[in-house]
Amino acid sequence: MKGPVTTVARGPVLCIETSCDDTSAAVVAGGSVLASIVSSQNELHAQFGGIVPEVAARRHTELVNVVVAEALGVAGLGWDEIAAVAVTVGPGLIGALLVGLAAAKAIAYRRRLPMIPVDHLQGHIAANYAIGVQAPFVCLVASGGHTLVAVVNEGVAFRLAGRTLDDAAGEAFDKGARLLGLGYPGGAELDRLAAAGDARFARFPRAVPRGADFSFSGLKTALLYYLRDQGEEAIAAHRADIAASYQAAIVGQLVDKTLRCARDEGLRRVAVGGGVAANSGLRRALAEACESGGIELFVPPLSLCTDNAAMIGLAAGCLPAIEWPDFLALDAYAATVLSG
Ligand code: KG4
Ligand code: ZN
């Protein structure tokens, strides 16, 4: 059994994450989170009913220095005590990523520090090191942009065991929430509404691919047709039941595929990451399935599930640093490049 591998001389690492709509900075030292600041842009994007990439990037430019200063303040550290800068380089919204990368380069260059480029998905996986997981383990990563099952062999090195063939689970939550007339961002609202509902009320077809991969777009269409066929009154009377049934269909798929992977790989530790890991139905269903399967479950606190820079620092603890000033050549990437 192995935990994170330390490949850089360790001191406090300043971490920056701006891959989507949260501007975040953290200070992480030797696997401990000393500070984690997240400035959410939810309210800004709510008026558009979804994230507007250009608006997100501009807001990151206004906030990035503020969250960095706050993270240093909370950690009680001066600039001279920072040993390296870690930053998310992808995947995500390219304009948003470039703001964080430019800020990280500027800081690292000015202070002659090494830089650790981090993949966002590896960050979600690494959040589990904050709660003591040890490799090898199976990790479900389910967020607004990604849904995959990873077999994590060591540190944050993983093999892709399954992934969504269409929408991400978070997208399914957000689109379902929109169809149900809930606010933005929809996942958490749908979760709250579902808590008061009966998940057996409606049965949504689960056109799930065989094997390890996921599919969610058919489910969203099924909800669309279901709502279209119901009268306004029936929907109003059973909104929570419909939400609970829809959530159960998403959660069922996530749990089944994750547990199947653990079985196939002969691994007895399962972890989760990504914003959807905040879902109370998923947490409960995973706990039950793992309990009955004799599998140890790791679920990070909510603050480490949704996007944050602390998880980037935890991943950075397993990754090599790029020396000053070579990191200036680094670029950001929008699409996933990791496959194993
Ligand atoms: O990881 P994350 O913060 O950002 C991305 O990397 O995408 O995930 C955001 C996604 C959104 O789709 C949001 O609706 C979903 O996570 N989410 C939830 C919950 N909290 C956040 N989905 C279901 N239930 C929740 N409680
Ligand atoms: Zn994420």
Tab-separated table of C-alpha atoms and ligand atoms in Angstrom:
chain	number	residue	atom	x	y	z
A	1	MET	CA	0.000	0.000	0.000
A	2	LYS	CA	1.317	3.397	-0.935
A	3	GLY	CA	0.243	6.963	-0.233
A	4	PRO	CA	1.297	10.121	-2.066
A	5	VAL	CA	4.855	10.197	-3.436
A	6	THR	CA	6.858	13.265	-2.603
A	7	THR	CA	9.016	14.275	-5.522
A	8	VAL	CA	9.736	17.887	-4.634
A	9	ALA	CA	11.553	19.303	-1.640
A	10	ARG	CA	8.506	20.122	0.461
A	11	GLY	CA	7.571	23.350	2.136
A	12	PRO	CA	4.282	25.198	1.983
A	13	VAL	CA	2.857	25.203	-1.548
A	14	LEU	CA	0.647	28.050	-2.758
A	15	CYS	CA	-2.100	26.567	-4.949
A	16	ILE	CA	-4.382	28.219	-7.500
A	17	GLU	CA	-7.468	26.729	-9.172
A	18	THR	CA	-9.551	28.650	-11.741
A	19	SER	CA	-10.671	25.912	-14.146
A	20	CYS	CA	-14.374	26.742	-14.087
A	21	ASP	CA	-16.425	29.291	-12.146
A	22	ASP	CA	-14.798	29.231	-8.707
A	23	THR	CA	-11.729	31.342	-7.982
A	24	SER	CA	-9.714	29.473	-5.408
A	25	ALA	CA	-6.358	29.604	-3.630
A	26	ALA	CA	-4.933	27.411	-0.891
A	27	VAL	CA	-1.772	26.726	1.055
A	28	VAL	CA	-0.889	23.053	1.518
A	29	ALA	CA	2.165	21.722	3.357
A	30	GLY	CA	3.176	18.084	3.660
A	31	GLY	CA	-0.349	16.821	2.988
A	32	SER	CA	-1.981	19.276	5.425
A	33	VAL	CA	-4.291	22.038	4.242
A	34	LEU	CA	-3.235	25.270	6.000
A	35	ALA	CA	-5.709	27.501	4.169
A	36	SER	CA	-8.394	27.033	1.523
A	37	ILE	CA	-10.259	30.001	0.066
A	38	VAL	CA	-12.999	29.634	-2.557
A	39	SER	CA	-14.775	32.609	-4.062
A	40	SER	CA	-17.875	31.289	-5.807
A	41	GLN	CA	-19.215	32.998	-8.911
A	42	ASN	CA	-22.604	31.263	-8.641
A	43	GLU	CA	-24.571	34.464	-8.178
A	44	LEU	CA	-22.861	36.099	-11.118
A	45	HIS	CA	-23.791	33.258	-13.484
A	46	ALA	CA	-27.261	32.606	-12.052
A	47	GLN	CA	-28.667	35.521	-14.065
A	48	PHE	CA	-27.606	33.683	-17.263
A	49	GLY	CA	-28.856	30.260	-16.070
A	50	GLY	CA	-25.413	28.737	-16.619
A	51	ILE	CA	-21.708	29.523	-16.710
A	52	VAL	CA	-20.647	32.080	-19.308
A	53	PRO	CA	-16.958	31.272	-19.963
A	54	GLU	CA	-15.889	34.811	-20.824
A	55	VAL	CA	-17.619	36.242	-17.766
A	56	ALA	CA	-15.965	33.580	-15.573
A	57	ALA	CA	-12.505	34.392	-16.948
A	58	ARG	CA	-12.943	38.109	-16.351
A	59	ARG	CA	-14.130	37.579	-12.800
A	60	HIS	CA	-11.106	35.334	-12.140
A	61	THR	CA	-8.822	38.219	-13.104
A	62	GLU	CA	-10.532	40.416	-10.508
A	63	LEU	CA	-10.466	37.812	-7.746
A	64	VAL	CA	-7.311	35.749	-8.140
A	65	ASN	CA	-4.959	38.108	-6.285
A	66	VAL	CA	-7.551	38.607	-3.572
A	67	VAL	CA	-7.957	34.881	-2.832
A	68	VAL	CA	-4.166	34.359	-2.932
A	69	ALA	CA	-3.625	37.132	-0.367
A	70	GLU	CA	-6.396	35.721	1.795
A	71	ALA	CA	-4.977	32.178	1.647
A	72	LEU	CA	-1.551	33.431	2.754
A	73	GLY	CA	-3.195	35.434	5.538
A	74	VAL	CA	-5.208	32.475	6.832
A	75	ALA	CA	-2.130	30.222	6.681
A	76	GLY	CA	-0.232	32.922	8.582
A	77	LEU	CA	2.634	32.776	6.112
A	78	GLY	CA	4.690	35.427	4.342
A	79	TRP	CA	5.807	35.154	0.721
A	80	ASP	CA	9.294	34.067	1.798
A	81	GLU	CA	7.895	30.923	3.383
A	82	ILE	CA	6.280	29.616	0.186
A	83	ALA	CA	8.346	26.827	-1.435
A	84	ALA	CA	6.457	26.255	-4.700
A	85	VAL	CA	3.374	27.281	-6.655
A	86	ALA	CA	0.853	24.653	-7.851
A	87	VAL	CA	-1.768	25.463	-10.448
A	88	THR	CA	-4.534	23.717	-12.403
A	89	VAL	CA	-3.540	23.586	-16.079
A	90	GLY	CA	-6.579	21.647	-17.400
A	91	PRO	CA	-9.081	20.377	-18.269
A	92	GLY	CA	-11.601	23.182	-17.999
A	93	LEU	CA	-12.656	26.474	-19.564
A	94	ILE	CA	-9.563	27.630	-21.403
A	95	GLY	CA	-9.948	31.347	-20.683
A	96	ALA	CA	-10.553	30.629	-16.998
A	97	LEU	CA	-7.549	28.278	-16.780
A	98	LEU	CA	-5.262	30.824	-18.437
A	99	VAL	CA	-6.016	33.410	-15.748
A	100	GLY	CA	-4.900	31.056	-12.970
A	101	LEU	CA	-1.881	29.881	-14.927
A	102	ALA	CA	-0.776	33.452	-15.689
A	103	ALA	CA	-1.140	34.415	-12.022
A	104	ALA	CA	0.834	31.344	-10.909
A	105	LYS	CA	3.593	32.010	-13.447
A	106	ALA	CA	3.861	35.640	-12.374
A	107	ILE	CA	4.162	34.712	-8.696
A	108	ALA	CA	6.599	31.823	-9.264
A	109	TYR	CA	8.754	33.863	-11.661
A	110	ARG	CA	8.918	36.888	-9.386
A	111	ARG	CA	9.776	34.761	-6.331
A	112	ARG	CA	12.084	32.329	-8.186
A	113	LEU	CA	9.972	29.372	-7.127
A	114	PRO	CA	9.383	26.054	-8.919
A	115	MET	CA	5.912	25.368	-10.275
A	116	ILE	CA	3.792	22.205	-10.147
A	117	PRO	CA	1.239	21.902	-12.978
A	118	VAL	CA	-1.765	19.839	-11.870
A	119	ASP	CA	-4.582	18.166	-13.790
A	120	HIS	CA	-7.983	19.066	-12.374
A	121	LEU	CA	-9.190	15.430	-12.341
A	122	GLN	CA	-6.125	14.354	-10.390
A	123	GLY	CA	-7.038	17.119	-7.946
A	124	HIS	CA	-10.488	15.623	-7.395
A	125	ILE	CA	-8.880	12.218	-6.798
A	126	ALA	CA	-6.250	13.663	-4.438
A	127	ALA	CA	-8.931	15.232	-2.214
A	128	ASN	CA	-9.197	11.741	-0.733
A	129	TYR	CA	-5.639	11.918	0.627
A	130	ALA	CA	-6.947	14.528	3.072
A	131	ILE	CA	-9.063	11.777	4.647
A	132	GLY	CA	-6.440	9.062	4.701
A	133	VAL	CA	-7.105	6.907	1.644
A	134	GLN	CA	-4.199	4.737	0.549
A	135	ALA	CA	-3.514	3.574	-3.006
A	136	PRO	CA	-4.494	1.384	-4.724
A	137	PHE	CA	-8.164	2.385	-4.751
A	138	VAL	CA	-11.076	2.950	-7.121
A	139	CYS	CA	-12.191	6.577	-7.435
A	140	LEU	CA	-15.456	7.826	-8.888
A	141	VAL	CA	-14.976	11.364	-10.203
A	142	ALA	CA	-18.309	13.002	-10.973
A	143	SER	CA	-18.481	16.712	-11.655
A	144	GLY	CA	-20.171	19.201	-13.944
A	145	GLY	CA	-17.744	18.459	-16.766
A	146	HIS	CA	-16.544	14.892	-16.125
A	147	THR	CA	-17.744	11.504	-14.990
A	148	LEU	CA	-15.286	8.658	-14.800
A	149	VAL	CA	-14.104	5.740	-12.724
A	150	ALA	CA	-10.363	5.666	-12.121
A	151	VAL	CA	-8.183	2.895	-10.774
A	152	VAL	CA	-5.612	4.831	-8.778
A	153	ASN	CA	-2.415	2.842	-8.544
A	154	GLU	CA	-0.051	5.211	-6.779
A	155	GLY	CA	-0.244	8.894	-5.856
A	156	VAL	CA	-2.473	10.425	-8.525
A	157	ALA	CA	-1.443	8.100	-11.370
A	158	PHE	CA	-4.536	6.291	-12.565
A	159	ARG	CA	-5.973	4.040	-15.235
A	160	LEU	CA	-9.313	5.006	-16.732
A	161	ALA	CA	-11.741	2.131	-16.115
A	162	GLY	CA	-14.923	3.827	-17.370
A	163	ARG	CA	-16.247	7.227	-18.396
A	164	THR	CA	-19.414	8.887	-19.588
A	165	LEU	CA	-20.177	8.481	-23.273
A	166	ASP	CA	-22.230	11.697	-23.347
A	167	ASP	CA	-23.236	14.077	-20.522
A	168	ALA	CA	-21.465	14.307	-17.179
A	169	ALA	CA	-23.470	13.367	-14.073
A	170	GLY	CA	-23.378	16.995	-12.879
A	171	GLU	CA	-24.778	18.100	-16.228
A	172	ALA	CA	-27.605	15.569	-15.804
A	173	PHE	CA	-28.337	17.056	-12.367
A	174	ASP	CA	-28.183	20.633	-13.658
A	175	LYS	CA	-30.337	19.959	-16.732
A	176	GLY	CA	-32.858	17.968	-14.684
A	177	ALA	CA	-33.022	20.811	-12.184
A	178	ARG	CA	-33.678	23.283	-14.956
A	179	LEU	CA	-36.489	21.095	-16.359
A	180	LEU	CA	-37.985	20.960	-12.859
A	181	GLY	CA	-37.887	24.749	-12.669
A	182	LEU	CA	-35.211	24.908	-9.987
A	183	GLY	CA	-32.612	27.655	-9.700
A	184	TYR	CA	-28.988	27.629	-10.734
A	185	PRO	CA	-26.741	25.787	-9.982
A	186	GLY	CA	-29.243	22.988	-10.008
A	187	GLY	CA	-27.455	19.947	-8.559
A	188	ALA	CA	-27.559	21.031	-4.945
A	189	GLU	CA	-31.145	22.334	-5.269
A	190	LEU	CA	-32.330	19.083	-6.806
A	191	ASP	CA	-30.587	17.228	-3.967
A	192	ARG	CA	-32.454	19.334	-1.364
A	193	LEU	CA	-35.804	18.852	-3.102
A	194	ALA	CA	-35.256	15.094	-3.555
A	195	ALA	CA	-34.664	14.690	0.182
A	196	ALA	CA	-38.410	15.239	0.723
A	197	GLY	CA	-39.505	12.952	-2.108
A	198	ASP	CA	-40.233	9.284	-2.783
A	199	ALA	CA	-37.640	7.825	-5.174
A	200	ARG	CA	-40.045	5.013	-6.190
A	201	PHE	CA	-42.628	7.485	-7.506
A	202	ALA	CA	-41.524	7.452	-11.156
A	203	ARG	CA	-39.247	5.002	-12.908
A	204	PHE	CA	-36.991	6.596	-15.480
A	205	PRO	CA	-35.584	4.310	-18.152
A	206	ARG	CA	-31.941	3.528	-17.569
A	207	ALA	CA	-30.449	3.032	-21.012
A	208	VAL	CA	-27.101	2.251	-19.505
A	209	PRO	CA	-24.215	1.000	-21.647
A	210	ARG	CA	-22.903	-2.454	-20.835
A	211	GLY	CA	-19.480	-2.569	-19.265
A	212	ALA	CA	-17.852	0.194	-17.330
A	213	ASP	CA	-19.045	3.331	-19.153
A	214	PHE	CA	-21.857	5.716	-18.197
A	215	SER	CA	-24.570	7.457	-20.184
A	216	PHE	CA	-26.872	10.198	-18.901
A	217	SER	CA	-28.303	11.967	-21.925
A	218	GLY	CA	-31.187	9.457	-22.378
A	219	LEU	CA	-32.206	10.000	-18.789
A	220	LYS	CA	-32.466	13.732	-19.253
A	221	THR	CA	-34.637	13.211	-22.349
A	222	ALA	CA	-36.817	10.754	-20.396
A	223	LEU	CA	-37.420	13.439	-17.764
A	224	LEU	CA	-38.249	15.963	-20.468
A	225	TYR	CA	-40.909	13.654	-21.978
A	226	TYR	CA	-42.210	12.631	-18.570
A	227	LEU	CA	-42.784	16.254	-17.568
A	228	ARG	CA	-44.328	17.066	-20.925
A	229	ASP	CA	-46.851	14.235	-20.476
A	230	GLN	CA	-47.878	15.311	-16.958
A	231	GLY	CA	-50.200	18.191	-16.246
A	232	GLU	CA	-48.884	21.265	-14.432
A	233	GLU	CA	-50.867	20.258	-11.373
A	234	ALA	CA	-49.474	16.728	-11.221
A	235	ILE	CA	-45.961	18.115	-11.508
A	236	ALA	CA	-46.546	20.716	-8.829
A	237	ALA	CA	-48.003	18.083	-6.472
A	238	HIS	CA	-45.112	15.661	-6.959
A	239	ARG	CA	-42.081	17.836	-7.724
A	240	ALA	CA	-40.075	16.354	-4.842
A	241	ASP	CA	-41.030	12.768	-5.799
A	242	ILE	CA	-39.999	13.353	-9.414
A	243	ALA	CA	-36.717	14.915	-8.271
A	244	ALA	CA	-36.053	11.953	-5.967
A	245	SER	CA	-36.807	9.444	-8.749
A	246	TYR	CA	-34.576	11.265	-11.231
A	247	GLN	CA	-31.757	11.545	-8.690
A	248	ALA	CA	-32.072	7.826	-7.896
A	249	ALA	CA	-31.589	6.969	-11.573
A	250	ILE	CA	-28.355	8.994	-11.747
A	251	VAL	CA	-27.094	7.702	-8.418
A	252	GLY	CA	-27.954	4.086	-9.286
A	253	GLN	CA	-25.759	4.199	-12.341
A	254	LEU	CA	-22.863	5.869	-10.515
A	255	VAL	CA	-22.943	3.356	-7.675
A	256	ASP	CA	-23.367	0.268	-9.878
A	257	LYS	CA	-20.442	1.084	-12.162
A	258	THR	CA	-18.143	2.117	-9.339
A	259	LEU	CA	-18.799	-1.018	-7.291
A	260	ARG	CA	-18.517	-3.203	-10.371
A	261	CYS	CA	-15.085	-1.703	-11.061
A	262	ALA	CA	-13.943	-2.383	-7.492
A	263	ARG	CA	-15.129	-5.988	-7.844
A	264	ASP	CA	-13.485	-6.471	-11.249
A	265	GLU	CA	-10.216	-5.011	-10.028
A	266	GLY	CA	-10.306	-6.885	-6.740
A	267	LEU	CA	-9.913	-3.591	-4.820
A	268	ARG	CA	-11.503	-3.052	-1.434
A	269	ARG	CA	-11.224	0.733	-1.189
A	270	VAL	CA	-13.569	3.131	-3.004
A	271	ALA	CA	-13.256	6.925	-3.005
A	272	VAL	CA	-15.201	9.761	-4.645
A	273	GLY	CA	-14.499	13.253	-5.901
A	274	GLY	CA	-16.088	16.102	-7.842
A	275	GLY	CA	-19.098	18.297	-7.148
A	276	VAL	CA	-21.598	15.456	-7.526
A	277	ALA	CA	-19.904	13.674	-4.614
A	278	ALA	CA	-21.644	16.327	-2.502
A	279	ASN	CA	-24.973	14.679	-3.372
A	280	SER	CA	-26.590	13.260	-0.262
A	281	GLY	CA	-28.365	10.476	-2.185
A	282	LEU	CA	-25.070	9.361	-3.721
A	283	ARG	CA	-23.292	9.451	-0.366
A	284	ARG	CA	-26.000	7.353	1.229
A	285	ALA	CA	-26.250	4.819	-1.628
A	286	LEU	CA	-22.461	4.419	-1.811
A	287	ALA	CA	-22.266	3.923	1.947
A	288	GLU	CA	-24.911	1.194	1.789
A	289	ALA	CA	-23.414	-0.578	-1.225
A	290	CYS	CA	-19.896	-0.473	0.226
A	291	GLU	CA	-21.072	-1.644	3.606
A	292	SER	CA	-22.832	-4.678	2.157
A	293	GLY	CA	-19.902	-5.392	-0.193
A	294	GLY	CA	-17.298	-5.194	2.573
A	295	ILE	CA	-15.617	-2.229	0.890
A	296	GLU	CA	-14.053	0.716	2.713
A	297	LEU	CA	-15.548	4.007	1.480
A	298	PHE	CA	-13.778	7.383	1.446
A	299	VAL	CA	-15.924	10.498	0.987
A	300	PRO	CA	-14.159	13.871	1.345
A	301	PRO	CA	-15.925	16.736	3.139
A	302	LEU	CA	-18.151	18.849	0.873
A	303	SER	CA	-15.582	21.644	0.708
A	304	LEU	CA	-13.085	19.238	-0.892
A	305	CYS	CA	-15.647	17.747	-3.325
A	306	THR	CA	-16.671	20.904	-5.171
A	307	ASP	CA	-13.874	22.795	-6.921
A	308	ASN	CA	-11.149	24.075	-4.600
A	309	ALA	CA	-7.427	24.756	-4.677
A	310	ALA	CA	-6.626	22.603	-1.638
A	311	MET	CA	-7.171	19.436	-3.686
A	312	ILE	CA	-4.744	20.838	-6.264
A	313	GLY	CA	-2.148	21.156	-3.495
A	314	LEU	CA	-2.813	17.583	-2.352
A	315	ALA	CA	-2.290	16.343	-5.922
A	316	ALA	CA	0.818	18.506	-6.258
A	317	GLY	CA	2.316	16.526	-3.373
A	318	CYS	CA	2.409	13.509	-5.711
A	319	LEU	CA	3.750	15.312	-8.787
A	320	PRO	CA	7.101	16.664	-9.998
A	321	ALA	CA	7.843	20.387	-10.026
A	322	ILE	CA	9.152	22.333	-13.005
A	323	GLU	CA	12.172	24.455	-12.165
A	324	TRP	CA	12.380	28.226	-12.510
A	325	PRO	CA	12.035	29.612	-15.194
A	326	ASP	CA	11.206	26.589	-17.402
A	327	PHE	CA	7.551	26.669	-16.318
A	328	LEU	CA	7.040	29.835	-18.355
A	329	ALA	CA	6.586	27.547	-21.396
A	330	LEU	CA	3.626	25.746	-19.791
A	331	ASP	CA	0.257	26.003	-21.497
A	332	ALA	CA	-3.293	25.242	-20.357
A	333	TYR	CA	-5.530	22.612	-22.017
A	334	ALA	CA	-9.322	22.530	-22.249
A	335	ALA	CA	-9.958	18.813	-22.899
A	336	THR	CA	-8.954	15.763	-20.874
A	337	VAL	CA	-5.526	14.423	-21.767
A	338	LEU	CA	-5.221	11.797	-19.047
A	339	SER	CA	-6.176	8.279	-19.889
A	340	GLY	CA	-4.006	6.310	-17.583
B	1	KG4	O1	-16.480	19.590	-9.381
B	1	KG4	P1	-17.395	20.746	-9.586
B	1	KG4	O2	-17.523	21.757	-8.472
B	1	KG4	O3	-17.006	21.537	-10.877
B	1	KG4	C1	-16.591	20.885	-12.048
B	1	KG4	O4	-15.410	20.493	-12.125
B	1	KG4	O5	-17.476	20.705	-12.914
B	1	KG4	O6	-18.827	20.128	-9.925
B	1	KG4	C2	-19.917	20.965	-10.199
B	1	KG4	C3	-21.122	20.072	-10.431
B	1	KG4	C4	-22.350	20.854	-10.904
B	1	KG4	O7	-22.943	20.167	-11.990
B	1	KG4	C5	-23.258	20.851	-9.677
B	1	KG4	O8	-24.622	20.933	-9.973
B	1	KG4	C6	-22.898	19.503	-9.087
B	1	KG4	O9	-21.505	19.407	-9.206
B	1	KG4	N1	-23.296	19.422	-7.664
B	1	KG4	C7	-24.231	18.567	-7.204
B	1	KG4	C8	-24.365	18.825	-5.826
B	1	KG4	N2	-23.513	19.839	-5.473
B	1	KG4	C9	-22.856	20.181	-6.637
B	1	KG4	N3	-24.941	17.621	-7.842
B	1	KG4	C10	-25.804	16.890	-7.110
B	1	KG4	N4	-26.003	17.093	-5.776
B	1	KG4	C11	-25.306	18.028	-5.097
B	1	KG4	N5	-25.500	18.205	-3.782
B	2	ZN	ZN	-14.191	19.919	-10.687
